[in-house]
mmCIF file of C-alpha atoms in Angstrom:
data_model
loop_
_atom_site.group_PDB
_atom_site.id
_atom_site.type_symbol
_atom_site.label_atom_id
_atom_site.label_comp_id
_atom_site.label_asym_id
_atom_site.label_seq_id
_atom_site.Cartn_x
_atom_site.Cartn_y
_atom_site.Cartn_z
ATOM 1 C CA MET G 1 14.982 24.809 -14.294
ATOM 2 C CA GLU G 2 17.165 26.052 -13.223
ATOM 3 C CA VAL G 3 21.357 25.788 -13.965
ATOM 4 C CA TYR G 4 24.099 27.116 -11.289
ATOM 5 C CA LEU G 5 28.037 26.753 -11.208
ATOM 6 C CA THR G 6 29.800 25.946 -8.587
ATOM 7 C CA LYS G 7 33.164 25.639 -8.287
ATOM 8 C CA SER G 8 34.031 24.597 -4.484
ATOM 9 C CA ALA G 9 32.991 21.516 -2.212
ATOM 10 C CA GLU G 10 31.154 24.805 -0.406
ATOM 11 C CA ASP G 11 29.587 26.515 -3.217
ATOM 12 C CA THR G 12 27.629 22.698 -3.990
ATOM 13 C CA PHE G 13 26.853 22.554 -0.212
ATOM 14 C CA ARG G 14 25.781 25.760 0.533
ATOM 15 C CA LEU G 15 23.240 25.855 -2.576
ATOM 16 C CA GLY G 16 22.405 22.281 -0.736
ATOM 17 C CA LYS G 17 21.237 23.992 1.997
ATOM 18 C CA ALA G 18 19.394 26.996 0.678
ATOM 19 C CA LEU G 19 17.382 24.154 -1.423
ATOM 20 C CA ALA G 20 16.385 22.765 2.057
ATOM 21 C CA LYS G 21 14.576 25.317 3.039
ATOM 22 C CA LYS G 22 12.478 24.486 -0.095
ATOM 23 C CA LEU G 23 11.601 21.281 1.207
ATOM 24 C CA GLU G 24 9.363 19.829 2.932
ATOM 25 C CA SER G 25 8.312 16.863 4.624
ATOM 26 C CA SER G 26 6.956 14.214 1.375
ATOM 27 C CA ASP G 27 9.244 15.881 -1.002
ATOM 28 C CA VAL G 28 12.147 13.419 -2.544
ATOM 29 C CA VAL G 29 14.882 14.461 -4.486
ATOM 30 C CA LEU G 30 17.039 12.854 -6.384
ATOM 31 C CA LEU G 31 20.790 13.260 -6.884
ATOM 32 C CA GLY G 32 21.565 12.296 -10.276
ATOM 33 C CA GLY G 33 25.871 12.384 -11.342
ATOM 34 C CA GLU G 34 28.864 10.315 -11.683
ATOM 35 C CA LEU G 35 31.161 9.188 -9.302
ATOM 36 C CA GLY G 36 32.432 12.367 -7.518
ATOM 37 C CA ALA G 37 30.053 14.617 -9.070
ATOM 38 C CA GLY G 38 29.614 15.523 -5.799
ATOM 39 C CA LYS G 39 26.376 13.998 -4.404
ATOM 40 C CA THR G 40 27.035 13.434 -0.562
ATOM 41 C CA VAL G 41 28.220 16.672 -0.391
ATOM 42 C CA PHE G 42 25.024 18.409 -2.006
ATOM 43 C CA THR G 43 23.157 15.695 1.080
ATOM 44 C CA LYS G 44 25.190 17.354 3.404
ATOM 45 C CA GLY G 45 24.298 20.808 2.552
ATOM 46 C CA ILE G 46 20.123 20.106 2.618
ATOM 47 C CA ALA G 47 21.006 17.836 6.161
ATOM 48 C CA GLU G 48 22.815 21.249 7.309
ATOM 49 C CA GLY G 49 19.757 23.386 6.070
ATOM 50 C CA LEU G 50 17.014 20.572 7.858
ATOM 51 C CA GLY G 51 18.421 21.706 11.224
ATOM 52 C CA VAL G 52 20.372 18.172 11.249
ATOM 53 C CA CYS G 53 23.261 17.871 13.117
ATOM 54 C CA ASP G 54 24.310 14.071 13.637
ATOM 55 C CA LEU G 55 27.928 14.056 10.488
ATOM 56 C CA ILE G 56 26.727 12.405 6.959
ATOM 57 C CA THR G 57 28.066 10.134 5.631
ATOM 58 C CA SER G 58 26.738 8.072 2.105
ATOM 59 C CA PRO G 59 25.172 5.145 2.431
ATOM 60 C CA THR G 60 26.602 3.339 -0.193
ATOM 61 C CA PHE G 61 26.828 -0.633 2.074
ATOM 62 C CA ALA G 62 23.713 -0.025 4.214
ATOM 63 C CA LEU G 63 21.323 2.110 1.023
ATOM 64 C CA HIS G 64 19.734 4.683 3.857
ATOM 65 C CA ASN G 65 20.510 6.914 6.940
ATOM 66 C CA SER G 66 18.393 8.164 8.521
ATOM 67 C CA TYR G 67 18.579 11.753 10.220
ATOM 68 C CA SER G 68 16.349 13.929 12.440
ATOM 69 C CA GLY G 69 16.941 17.229 12.387
ATOM 70 C CA ASN G 70 13.612 19.978 12.206
ATOM 71 C CA LEU G 71 12.169 17.272 9.376
ATOM 72 C CA ILE G 72 13.088 13.955 8.544
ATOM 73 C CA LEU G 73 15.779 12.805 6.261
ATOM 74 C CA ASN G 74 15.489 9.755 4.444
ATOM 75 C CA HIS G 75 19.315 9.746 2.462
ATOM 76 C CA PHE G 76 19.376 6.607 0.188
ATOM 77 C CA ASP G 77 22.548 5.368 -1.958
ATOM 78 C CA PHE G 78 21.569 3.056 -4.800
ATOM 79 C CA TYR G 79 24.364 2.410 -6.184
ATOM 80 C CA ARG G 80 24.468 -1.548 -5.485
ATOM 81 C CA ILE G 81 21.031 -1.860 -6.538
ATOM 82 C CA THR G 82 19.962 -3.378 -9.704
ATOM 83 C CA ASP G 83 15.787 -2.442 -9.764
ATOM 84 C CA GLU G 84 13.547 -1.466 -6.855
ATOM 85 C CA SER G 85 12.892 -5.435 -6.598
ATOM 86 C CA GLU G 86 15.728 -5.215 -4.630
ATOM 87 C CA LEU G 87 14.162 -1.789 -2.359
ATOM 88 C CA TYR G 88 10.470 -3.994 -2.241
ATOM 89 C CA ALA G 89 11.990 -7.299 -0.803
ATOM 90 C CA VAL G 90 13.586 -4.975 2.143
ATOM 91 C CA GLY G 91 10.906 -2.829 2.807
ATOM 92 C CA LEU G 92 12.549 0.173 1.753
ATOM 93 C CA GLU G 93 10.230 2.079 -0.677
ATOM 94 C CA GLU G 94 7.609 3.095 2.175
ATOM 95 C CA TYR G 95 9.946 5.188 3.612
ATOM 96 C CA PHE G 96 8.275 7.733 0.378
ATOM 97 C CA PHE G 97 5.328 7.395 1.258
ATOM 98 C CA GLY G 98 5.905 8.974 4.680
ATOM 99 C CA GLY G 99 6.573 11.690 6.086
ATOM 100 C CA SER G 100 9.981 12.460 6.526
ATOM 101 C CA VAL G 101 12.679 13.986 3.658
ATOM 102 C CA CYS G 102 14.490 11.503 1.383
ATOM 103 C CA VAL G 103 17.370 12.060 -1.180
ATOM 104 C CA VAL G 104 18.268 9.331 -3.302
ATOM 105 C CA GLU G 105 21.595 8.855 -5.242
ATOM 106 C CA TRP G 106 21.580 6.928 -8.087
ATOM 107 C CA TRP G 107 18.437 7.329 -7.957
ATOM 108 C CA GLU G 108 18.144 6.020 -11.881
ATOM 109 C CA ASN G 109 18.955 2.256 -10.341
ATOM 110 C CA VAL G 110 15.422 1.826 -8.092
ATOM 111 C CA LYS G 111 13.306 4.989 -11.586
ATOM 112 C CA GLY G 112 10.045 3.187 -11.721
ATOM 113 C CA LEU G 113 9.950 3.316 -7.462
ATOM 114 C CA PHE G 114 8.751 7.180 -8.406
ATOM 115 C CA LYS G 115 7.285 7.123 -11.622
ATOM 116 C CA GLY G 116 4.031 10.110 -11.731
ATOM 117 C CA LYS G 117 5.552 11.299 -8.743
ATOM 118 C CA ARG G 118 6.232 15.005 -8.574
ATOM 119 C CA CYS G 119 10.561 15.206 -7.431
ATOM 120 C CA THR G 120 12.833 17.563 -7.284
ATOM 121 C CA LEU G 121 15.940 16.223 -9.595
ATOM 122 C CA VAL G 122 19.109 17.673 -9.499
ATOM 123 C CA GLN G 123 21.804 16.418 -11.496
ATOM 124 C CA ILE G 124 25.376 16.814 -11.056
ATOM 125 C CA GLU G 125 27.734 17.349 -13.335
ATOM 126 C CA LYS G 126 31.672 17.375 -12.840
ATOM 127 C CA THR G 127 32.486 20.102 -15.148
ATOM 128 C CA SER G 128 36.717 20.012 -13.499
ATOM 129 C CA ASP G 129 38.039 19.455 -10.176
ATOM 130 C CA ARG G 130 35.864 21.107 -8.446
ATOM 131 C CA GLU G 131 33.458 22.945 -11.393
ATOM 132 C CA ARG G 132 30.144 21.106 -10.901
ATOM 133 C CA LEU G 133 27.297 22.327 -13.222
ATOM 134 C CA ILE G 134 25.148 21.454 -10.329
ATOM 135 C CA THR G 135 20.831 21.741 -12.677
ATOM 136 C CA ILE G 136 17.488 21.559 -10.321
ATOM 137 C CA ASP G 137 14.491 20.732 -12.152
ATOM 138 C CA LYS G 138 11.386 20.744 -8.776
ATOM 139 C CA ASP G 139 8.536 19.512 -10.357
ATOM 140 C CA PHE G 140 10.221 16.552 -12.514
ATOM 141 C CA VAL G 141 7.659 13.457 -12.387
ATOM 142 C CA LEU G 142 8.517 10.716 -14.362
#
């Protein structure tokens, strides 16, 4: 487990970009943290690290955005989902067993989907307006 203290949104972005260099096809990154903690900023860093040139936005209402880079990045936001049965109803669970990198905000709402799967867990804690305490567990299994 690794622990970092970022002092700005730029630092959080750079940490996401550094993590991207270690990601491989089929990796899943689970992002935890309160609203405004920096999950999307971290995802933007991952995207840049994967060679994605598109503008990254949080898919809060769309649930899912897909981007092409050196690897495909599938970005999910499950803030509005109450349990994984809603994902099965629209077929989104299939993305987690393909050949892309998946980044999931609000994964706790669908944690049954990840049971037994090795994931990278990134917990972002807001310690001040600018600072974030970020914990990364690359071998998280639920």
